[in-house]
Coordinates of C-alpha atoms in Angstrom, one line a residue:
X18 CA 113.9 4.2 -70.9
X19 CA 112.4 0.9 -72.2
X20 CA 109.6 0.4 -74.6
X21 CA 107.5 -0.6 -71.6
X22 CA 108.9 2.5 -69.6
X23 CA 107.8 4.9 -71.9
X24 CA 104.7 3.1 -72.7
X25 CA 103.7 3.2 -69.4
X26 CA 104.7 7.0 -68.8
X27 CA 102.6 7.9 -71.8
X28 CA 99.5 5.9 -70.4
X29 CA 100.3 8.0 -67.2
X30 CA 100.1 11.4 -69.0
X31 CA 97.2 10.5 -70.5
X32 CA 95.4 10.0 -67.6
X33 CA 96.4 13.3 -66.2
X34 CA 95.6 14.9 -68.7
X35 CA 92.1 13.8 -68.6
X36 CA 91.9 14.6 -65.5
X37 CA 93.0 18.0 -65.6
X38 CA 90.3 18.3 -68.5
X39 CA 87.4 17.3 -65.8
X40 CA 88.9 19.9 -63.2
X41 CA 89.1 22.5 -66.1
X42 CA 85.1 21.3 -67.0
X43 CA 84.3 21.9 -63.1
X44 CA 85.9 25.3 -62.4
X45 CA 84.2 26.3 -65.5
X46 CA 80.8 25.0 -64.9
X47 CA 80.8 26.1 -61.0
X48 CA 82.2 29.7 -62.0
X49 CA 80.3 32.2 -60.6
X50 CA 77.9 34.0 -63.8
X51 CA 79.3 37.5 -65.0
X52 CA 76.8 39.9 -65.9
X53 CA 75.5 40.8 -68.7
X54 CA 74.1 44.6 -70.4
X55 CA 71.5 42.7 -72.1
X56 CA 70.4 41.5 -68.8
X57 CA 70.1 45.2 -67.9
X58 CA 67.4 45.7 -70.5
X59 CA 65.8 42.3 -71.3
X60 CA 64.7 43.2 -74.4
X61 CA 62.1 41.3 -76.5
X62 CA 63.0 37.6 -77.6
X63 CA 61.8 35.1 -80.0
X64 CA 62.0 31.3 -79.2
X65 CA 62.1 29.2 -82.8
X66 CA 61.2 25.8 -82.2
X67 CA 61.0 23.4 -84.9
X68 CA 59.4 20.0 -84.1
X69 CA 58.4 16.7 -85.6
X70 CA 56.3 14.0 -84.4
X71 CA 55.6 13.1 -80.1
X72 CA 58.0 12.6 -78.3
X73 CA 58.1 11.0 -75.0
X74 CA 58.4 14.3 -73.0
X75 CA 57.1 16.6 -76.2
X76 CA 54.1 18.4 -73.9
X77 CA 56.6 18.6 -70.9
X78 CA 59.2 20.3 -73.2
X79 CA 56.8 22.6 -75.2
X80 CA 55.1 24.0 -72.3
X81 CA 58.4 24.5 -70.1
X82 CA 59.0 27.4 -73.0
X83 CA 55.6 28.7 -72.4
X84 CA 56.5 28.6 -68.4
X85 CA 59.7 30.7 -68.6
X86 CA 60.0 33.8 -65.8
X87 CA 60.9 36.4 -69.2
X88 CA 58.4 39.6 -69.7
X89 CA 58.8 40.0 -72.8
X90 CA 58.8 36.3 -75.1
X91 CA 56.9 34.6 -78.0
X92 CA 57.1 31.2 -79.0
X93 CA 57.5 30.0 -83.0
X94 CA 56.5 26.4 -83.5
X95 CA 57.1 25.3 -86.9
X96 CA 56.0 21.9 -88.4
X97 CA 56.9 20.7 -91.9
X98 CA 53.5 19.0 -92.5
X99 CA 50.4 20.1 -91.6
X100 CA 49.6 16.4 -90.9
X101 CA 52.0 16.0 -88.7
X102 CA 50.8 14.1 -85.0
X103 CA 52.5 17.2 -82.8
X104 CA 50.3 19.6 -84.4
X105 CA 47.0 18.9 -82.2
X106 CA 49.5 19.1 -78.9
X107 CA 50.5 22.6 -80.4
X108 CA 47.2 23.4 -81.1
X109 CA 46.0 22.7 -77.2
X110 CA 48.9 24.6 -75.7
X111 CA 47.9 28.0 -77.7
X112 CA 44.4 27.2 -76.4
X113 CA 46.3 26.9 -73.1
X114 CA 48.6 29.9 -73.1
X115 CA 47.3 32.5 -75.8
X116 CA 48.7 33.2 -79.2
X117 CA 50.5 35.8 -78.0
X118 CA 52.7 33.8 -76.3
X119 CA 52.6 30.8 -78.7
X120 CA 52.6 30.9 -82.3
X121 CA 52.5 27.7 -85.2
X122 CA 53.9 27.9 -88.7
X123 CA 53.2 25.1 -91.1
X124 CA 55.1 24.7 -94.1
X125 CA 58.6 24.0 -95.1
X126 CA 61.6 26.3 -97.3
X127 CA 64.2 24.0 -98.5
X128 CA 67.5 25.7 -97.9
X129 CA 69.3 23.3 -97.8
X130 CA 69.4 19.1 -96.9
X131 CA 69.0 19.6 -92.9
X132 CA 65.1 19.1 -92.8
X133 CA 65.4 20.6 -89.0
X134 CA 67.0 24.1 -90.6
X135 CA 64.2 24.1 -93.3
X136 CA 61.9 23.9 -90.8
X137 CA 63.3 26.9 -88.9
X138 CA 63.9 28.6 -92.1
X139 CA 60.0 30.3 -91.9
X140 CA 59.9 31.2 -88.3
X141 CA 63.2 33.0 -88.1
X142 CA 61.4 35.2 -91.1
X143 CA 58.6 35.9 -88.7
X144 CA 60.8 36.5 -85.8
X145 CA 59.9 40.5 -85.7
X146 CA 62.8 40.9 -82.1
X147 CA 66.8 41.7 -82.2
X148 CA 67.2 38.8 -80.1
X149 CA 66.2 35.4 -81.5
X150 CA 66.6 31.9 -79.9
X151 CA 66.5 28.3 -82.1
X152 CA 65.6 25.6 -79.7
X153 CA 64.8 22.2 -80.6
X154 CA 61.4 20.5 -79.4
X155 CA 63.2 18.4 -77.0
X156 CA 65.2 20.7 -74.4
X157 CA 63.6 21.3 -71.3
X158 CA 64.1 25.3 -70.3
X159 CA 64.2 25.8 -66.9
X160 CA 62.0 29.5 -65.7
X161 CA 65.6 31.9 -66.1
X162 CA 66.5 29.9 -69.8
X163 CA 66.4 33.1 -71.3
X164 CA 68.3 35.0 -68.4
X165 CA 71.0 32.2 -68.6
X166 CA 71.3 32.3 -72.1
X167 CA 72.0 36.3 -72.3
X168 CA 74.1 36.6 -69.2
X169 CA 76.5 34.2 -71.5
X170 CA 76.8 37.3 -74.2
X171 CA 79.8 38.9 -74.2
X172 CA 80.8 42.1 -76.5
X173 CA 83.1 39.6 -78.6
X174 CA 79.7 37.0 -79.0
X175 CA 78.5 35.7 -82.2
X176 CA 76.2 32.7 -81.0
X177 CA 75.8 31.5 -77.2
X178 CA 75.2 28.5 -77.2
X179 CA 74.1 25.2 -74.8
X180 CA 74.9 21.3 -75.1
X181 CA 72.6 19.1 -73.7
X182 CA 72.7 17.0 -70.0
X183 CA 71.0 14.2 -70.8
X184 CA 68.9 13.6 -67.6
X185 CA 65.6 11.4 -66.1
X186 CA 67.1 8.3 -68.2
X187 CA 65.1 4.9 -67.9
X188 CA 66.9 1.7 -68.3
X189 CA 70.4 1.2 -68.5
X190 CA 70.3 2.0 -72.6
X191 CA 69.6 5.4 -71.7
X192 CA 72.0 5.6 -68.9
X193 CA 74.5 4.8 -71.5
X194 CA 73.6 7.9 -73.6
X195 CA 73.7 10.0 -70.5
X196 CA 77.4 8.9 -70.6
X197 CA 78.4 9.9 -73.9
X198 CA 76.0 13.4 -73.5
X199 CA 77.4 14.5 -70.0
X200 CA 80.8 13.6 -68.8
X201 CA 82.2 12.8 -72.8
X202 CA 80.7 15.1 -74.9
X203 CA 79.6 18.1 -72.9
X204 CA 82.6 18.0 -70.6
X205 CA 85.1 18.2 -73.9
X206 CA 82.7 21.6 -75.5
X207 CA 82.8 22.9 -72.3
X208 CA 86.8 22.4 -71.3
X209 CA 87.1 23.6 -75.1
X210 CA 85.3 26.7 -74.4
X211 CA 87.2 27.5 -71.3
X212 CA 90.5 26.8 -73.7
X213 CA 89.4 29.2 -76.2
X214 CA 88.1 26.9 -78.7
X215 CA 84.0 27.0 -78.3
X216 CA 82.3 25.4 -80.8
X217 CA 78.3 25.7 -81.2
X218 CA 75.6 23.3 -80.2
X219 CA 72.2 23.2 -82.1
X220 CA 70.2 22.5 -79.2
X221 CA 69.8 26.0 -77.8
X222 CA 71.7 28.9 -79.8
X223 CA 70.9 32.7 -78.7
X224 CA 71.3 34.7 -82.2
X225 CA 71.3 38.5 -82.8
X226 CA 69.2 38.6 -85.6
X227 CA 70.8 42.1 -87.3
X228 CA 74.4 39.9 -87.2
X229 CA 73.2 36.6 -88.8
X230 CA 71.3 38.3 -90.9
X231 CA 73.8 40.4 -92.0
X232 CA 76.3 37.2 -92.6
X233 CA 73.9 35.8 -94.9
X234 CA 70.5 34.8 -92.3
X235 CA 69.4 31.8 -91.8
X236 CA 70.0 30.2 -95.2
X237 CA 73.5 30.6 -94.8
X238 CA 74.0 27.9 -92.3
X239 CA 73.2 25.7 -94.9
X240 CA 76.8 25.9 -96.0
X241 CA 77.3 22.3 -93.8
X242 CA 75.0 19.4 -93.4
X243 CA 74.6 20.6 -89.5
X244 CA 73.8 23.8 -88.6
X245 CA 75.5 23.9 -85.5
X246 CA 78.9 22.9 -87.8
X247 CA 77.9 26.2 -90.2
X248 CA 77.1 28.5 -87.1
X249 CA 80.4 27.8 -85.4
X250 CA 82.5 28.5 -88.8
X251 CA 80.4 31.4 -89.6
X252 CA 80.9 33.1 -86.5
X253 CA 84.5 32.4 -86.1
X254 CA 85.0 34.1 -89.8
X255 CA 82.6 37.2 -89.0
X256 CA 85.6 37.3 -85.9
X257 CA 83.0 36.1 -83.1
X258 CA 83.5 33.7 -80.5
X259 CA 80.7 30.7 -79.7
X260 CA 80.4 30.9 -75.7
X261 CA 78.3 28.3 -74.2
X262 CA 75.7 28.9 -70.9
X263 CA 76.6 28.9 -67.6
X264 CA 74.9 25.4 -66.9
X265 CA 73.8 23.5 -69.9
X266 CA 69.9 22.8 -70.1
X267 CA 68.6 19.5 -69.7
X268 CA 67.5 17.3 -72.1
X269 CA 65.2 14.4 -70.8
X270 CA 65.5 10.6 -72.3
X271 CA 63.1 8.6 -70.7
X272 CA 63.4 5.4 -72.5
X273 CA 66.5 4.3 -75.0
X274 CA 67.1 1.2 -77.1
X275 CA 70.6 0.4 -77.5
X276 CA 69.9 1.2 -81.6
X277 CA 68.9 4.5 -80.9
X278 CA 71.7 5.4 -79.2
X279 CA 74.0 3.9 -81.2
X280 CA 72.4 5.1 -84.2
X281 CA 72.7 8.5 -83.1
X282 CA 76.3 8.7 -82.2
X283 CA 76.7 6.9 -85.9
X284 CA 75.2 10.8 -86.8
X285 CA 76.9 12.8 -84.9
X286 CA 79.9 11.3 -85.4
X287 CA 79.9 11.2 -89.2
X288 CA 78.7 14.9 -89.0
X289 CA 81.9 15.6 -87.1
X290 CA 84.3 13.9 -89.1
X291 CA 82.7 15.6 -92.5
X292 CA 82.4 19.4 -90.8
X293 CA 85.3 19.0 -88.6
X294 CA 87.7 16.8 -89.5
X295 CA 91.0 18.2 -87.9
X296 CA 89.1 18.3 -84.7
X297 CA 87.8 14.6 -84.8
X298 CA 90.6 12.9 -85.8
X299 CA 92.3 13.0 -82.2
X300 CA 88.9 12.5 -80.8
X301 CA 90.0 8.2 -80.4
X302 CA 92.6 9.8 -78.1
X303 CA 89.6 11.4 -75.7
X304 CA 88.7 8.0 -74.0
X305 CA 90.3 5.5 -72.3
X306 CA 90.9 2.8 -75.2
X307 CA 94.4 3.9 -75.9
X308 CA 96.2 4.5 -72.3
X309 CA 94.1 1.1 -71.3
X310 CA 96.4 -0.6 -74.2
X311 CA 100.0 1.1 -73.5
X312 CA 99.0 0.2 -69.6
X313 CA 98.7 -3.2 -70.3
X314 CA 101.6 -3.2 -72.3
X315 CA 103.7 -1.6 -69.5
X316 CA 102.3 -3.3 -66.9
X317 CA 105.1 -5.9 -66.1
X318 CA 107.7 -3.8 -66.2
X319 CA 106.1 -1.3 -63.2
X320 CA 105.1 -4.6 -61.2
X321 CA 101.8 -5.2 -62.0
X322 CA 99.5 -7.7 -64.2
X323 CA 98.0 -6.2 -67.9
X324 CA 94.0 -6.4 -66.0
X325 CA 95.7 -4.8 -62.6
X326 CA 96.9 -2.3 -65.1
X327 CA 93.8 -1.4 -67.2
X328 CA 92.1 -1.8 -64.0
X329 CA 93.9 1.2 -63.2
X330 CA 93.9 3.5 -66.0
X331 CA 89.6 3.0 -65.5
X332 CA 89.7 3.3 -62.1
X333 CA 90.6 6.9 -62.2
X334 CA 88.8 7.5 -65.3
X335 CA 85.6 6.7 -64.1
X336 CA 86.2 8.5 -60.5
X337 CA 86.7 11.6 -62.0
X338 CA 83.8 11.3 -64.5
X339 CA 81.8 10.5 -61.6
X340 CA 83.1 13.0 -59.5
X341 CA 82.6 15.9 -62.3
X342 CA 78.7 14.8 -62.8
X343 CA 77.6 14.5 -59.0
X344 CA 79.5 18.3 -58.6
X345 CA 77.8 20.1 -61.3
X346 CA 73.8 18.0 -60.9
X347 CA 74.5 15.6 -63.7
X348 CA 72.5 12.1 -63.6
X349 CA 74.3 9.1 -61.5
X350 CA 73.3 6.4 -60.8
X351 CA 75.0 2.9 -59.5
X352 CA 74.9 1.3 -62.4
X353 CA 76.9 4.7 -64.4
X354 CA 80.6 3.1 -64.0
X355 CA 79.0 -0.1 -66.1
X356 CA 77.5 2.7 -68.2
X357 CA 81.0 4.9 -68.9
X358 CA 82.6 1.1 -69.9
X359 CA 79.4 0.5 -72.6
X360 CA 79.8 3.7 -74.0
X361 CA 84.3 3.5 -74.4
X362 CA 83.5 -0.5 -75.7
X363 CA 81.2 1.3 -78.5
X364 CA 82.8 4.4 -79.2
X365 CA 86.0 3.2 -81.2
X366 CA 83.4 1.2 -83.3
X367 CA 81.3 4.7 -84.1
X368 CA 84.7 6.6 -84.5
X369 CA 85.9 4.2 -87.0
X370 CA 82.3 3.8 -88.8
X371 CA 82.4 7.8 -89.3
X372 CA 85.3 7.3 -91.9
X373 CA 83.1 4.4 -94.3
X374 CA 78.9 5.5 -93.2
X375 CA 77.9 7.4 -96.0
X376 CA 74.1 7.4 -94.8
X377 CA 72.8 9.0 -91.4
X378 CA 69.0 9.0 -90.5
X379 CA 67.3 12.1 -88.7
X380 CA 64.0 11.3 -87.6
X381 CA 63.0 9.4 -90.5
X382 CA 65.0 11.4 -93.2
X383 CA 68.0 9.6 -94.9
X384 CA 70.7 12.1 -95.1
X385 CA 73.6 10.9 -97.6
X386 CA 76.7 12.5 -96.7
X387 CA 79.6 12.1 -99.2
X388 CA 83.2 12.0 -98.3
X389 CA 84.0 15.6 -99.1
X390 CA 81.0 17.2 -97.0
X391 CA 78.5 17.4 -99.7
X392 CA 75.3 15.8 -98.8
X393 CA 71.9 14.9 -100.2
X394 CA 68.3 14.2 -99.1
X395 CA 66.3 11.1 -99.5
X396 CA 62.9 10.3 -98.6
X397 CA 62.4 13.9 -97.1
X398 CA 58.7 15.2 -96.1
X399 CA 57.2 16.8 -98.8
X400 CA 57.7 20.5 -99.4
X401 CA 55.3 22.7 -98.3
X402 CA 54.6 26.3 -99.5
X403 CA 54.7 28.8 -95.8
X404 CA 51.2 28.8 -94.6
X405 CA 50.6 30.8 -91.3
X406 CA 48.4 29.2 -89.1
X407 CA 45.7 31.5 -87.0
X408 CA 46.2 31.4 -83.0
X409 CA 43.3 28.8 -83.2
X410 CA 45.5 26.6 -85.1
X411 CA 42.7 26.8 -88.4
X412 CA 45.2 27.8 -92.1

């Protein structure tokens, strides 16, 4: 065959191929749920939530925790700062619900340069269950979040895990990072997962407190910059698997700059390259820059124009992303096709950027991250010696 012949062949296979990764993505989201023996018990869980500042949907979120359809579940908030502006919110959702239900922790234990782990670091300590969930402030848990959660433990299970479905976005910024969160990101963990290779997410993870504490607790996934990078390797050395939920928990966006989101995909992608770097090398082969190029350099030889031929290659691209997130409830909208094209315009850009960034911001901490995985801290919030707050929220 010509150059153009197998370029075009090659551009072919790749579009399979991605294809085949949505169906694999839809069979195993829309699998029915095996059971689970923990479900057979539901013993006692703690929910660890570290927070930091409001957030558009922060009293939605908080509360849905406080909401859930589980007999027997506390709630851990920690806060860094006693200052900080989500502590009177806390403060009137324990007046709400009861301190039994809702706990705060103020203070911070510096285990490391991840402020968010540092923050966890003193409510894991007061977790007194077996059975321990670390949640961030922003994931909406729908009333069964626990049940879903534990019917995804297997006897081989080290971490279960969800990724988040970005949903409710406003403006077309936010649409955009409903496009890399859904059909991009949490199609590829979730198609990896069904492959074997499940890798955790630090949104929701359901721990069994005797095994990570065993493996070195909480402190010990401080061995990477992100937790969720430490987690995965952790459990895969202890010979674990990470298995992810049955249907990922939302995670709501209201309204997005075009910064922010691009900002935040500068993190995560840097985190990737620095945690996982075998794995994100071939991730510039996961969307449709390269098959759009060897299709419009095959197109004359298969009868078409260059544009007929990207036009193509998108074509079914988009259709099947489309067609994955209106099966399984993700968001849609009409204006998500112009959407998926923002986000595979900007996404060689943040790829590339991962390799030469040496700084990533998490809500107003500047996290250095050197070339061989090291990292440092700048600017962090003060540290805090553990104070445990009464249920009325006085030290």
């Amino acid at each position: 065959m010509s150059a153009a012949e197998w370029a075009g062949s090659l551009a072919a296979f790749m579009v399979v191929m991605n294809l085949v990764c949505l169906a694999i993505t839809y069979w195993r989201l829309r699998r029915p749920q095996r059971g689970s023996a923990l479900l057979d018990r539901l013993p006692p869980v703690t929910i660890v939530r570290p927070v930091r500042g409001i957030e558009a949907f922060s009293r939605e979120t908080l509360s849905s925790g406080l909401r859930l359809d589980y007999p027997h579940c506390q709630t851990i908030i920690c806060v860094a700062d006693a200052h900080d502006p989500i502590v009177p919110l806390v403060n009137e959702l324990i007046a709400e619900f009861g301190a039994r239900k809702l706990r705060l922790i103020v203070g911070d234990v510096a285990v490391s340069a991840n402020p968010k782990l540092n923050n966890c670091v003193k409510g894991w300590d007061a977790a007194e269950t077996e059975w321990v969930i670390l949640a961030d402030s922003n994931v909406l848990m729908p009333k069964d979040y626990i049940q879903r959660l534990m019917a995804s433990w297997r006897p081989d299970s080290g971490l279960v895990c969800s990724t988040p479905v970005g949903s409710r976005p406003d403006g077309f910024f936010a649409e955009i990072e409903c496009a890399f969160l859904n059909t991009f990101q949490a199609r590829w963990q979730y198609a990896g997962e069904a492959l074997g290779f499940g890798f955790a997410q630090g949104k929701s993870m359901l721990w069994n407190k005797p095994f990570l504490d065993a493996n070195g607790g909480i402190a010990a996934l401080a061995a990477e910059i992100a937790e969720d990078a430490a987690a995965t390797k952790l459990v895969r050395k202890a010979g674990k698997h990470v298995h992810l939920v049955g249907q990922p928990f939302e995670q709501p966006l209201g309204t997005r700059s075009l910064y922010d989101v691009v900002q935040r995909q500068f993190r995560w992608a840097r985190l990737r390259r620095v945690t996982f770097l075998p794995f994100f090398l071939p991730e510039i082969l996961s969307g449709p820059l390269i098959p759009c190029i060897l299709a419009g350099f095959a197109a004359a030889a298969f009868g078409f124009t260059a544009w007929q031929a990207v036009g193509l290659v998108l074509l079914h691209w988009y259709v099947g992303e489309m067609l994955l997130a209106h099966g399984v409830g993700w968001f849609i909208s009409w204006r998500f096709p112009f959407a998926l094209l923002a986000r595979d315009i900007l996404f060689p850009g943040i790829w590339a950027y991962a390799f030469v960034a040496g700084e990533v911001s998490w809500r107003g901490n500047e996290m250095k991250i050197k070339t061989d995985g090291e990292d440092e801290l700048n600017d962090a919030v003060p540290t805090l010696s553990p104070v445990n707050l009464r249920s009325d929220g006085r030290s």
